[in-house]
């Protein structure tokens, strides 16, 4: 029995080390996403990079810049507000590109929308009302039902915004709103004034993070009974990625990136950390990436070990950012 126990431990260690190495290879690619995306966005000849994701990220940054500038124009009493926004929009949008966190967030939203459209095209999954969200709306618990109704409205707004390649300021997470406004203040430089202060105060006062789509999704998937949100074809991309983030302990941006074909190890570990059985993990990987091979050794990795590997990898990536 001692020999069998040692053999089992050796197998688990070998499987853990193999997955850790594969995760590191995938993370080496992720480390270059921000700089490469920033380069593509700043390229003067955009026709060379006619990629939908880049265009969508560019559009979201430009929309954020326009919203901030319009508030600034109103606060400073500008007569030609549209002209003011037009004059500064491109420069402020480019200034926002210097924020790795904002770039990563916009990139993740663009990837989420790409998968949302794919699920609609391949499975007929409604991009606004998924079967799981519909079930939550009908829940007997009034708190769940009301949150689900609010999430439905937020998802409808997200759908409209993504089709227009836009991102409302109020949909940013709180830390990113703060970073965006600080970046705007730096852009203003010596031209900062009491009017600029008033504009910032007005934007912060109008902001309610708890009413945002991501906050609503996070509340809906937080309970142990909400792990059904990890069924992609039932939950839809938005709820799925929020559930994967909450239950695996990863930032949501990393959860979204794990859906990429070269990040299958991260996705497999995220699902394992969330308590999903290896057999179901293989099924989801094949659903997303039909050519993907099943992962050997997942059955030897428990939830805590998978979560620990992901946490270590995230810390390494964030230190290098």
Coordinates of C-alpha atoms in Angstrom, one line a residue, residues 112 115-116 119 125-127 130-132 229 231-242:
X112 CA -16.3 38.1 -25.1
X115 CA -17.7 34.4 -28.6
X116 CA -21.2 35.7 -28.0
X119 CA -22.6 31.1 -30.0
X125 CA -28.1 31.2 -28.5
X126 CA -29.7 34.6 -27.9
X127 CA -27.0 37.2 -27.2
X130 CA -29.6 33.0 -22.3
X131 CA -31.5 30.0 -21.0
X132 CA -29.8 30.4 -17.6
X229 CA -23.2 29.3 -15.2
X231 CA -22.2 25.5 -18.8
X232 CA -21.4 27.8 -21.7
X233 CA -24.3 26.8 -23.9
X234 CA -26.8 27.5 -21.1
X235 CA -25.2 30.6 -19.6
X236 CA -23.9 32.5 -22.6
X237 CA -20.5 34.0 -22.8
X238 CA -21.0 36.8 -20.3
X239 CA -22.3 34.8 -17.3
X240 CA -19.8 32.0 -18.2
X241 CA -16.8 34.2 -18.0
X242 CA -18.0 35.9 -14.8

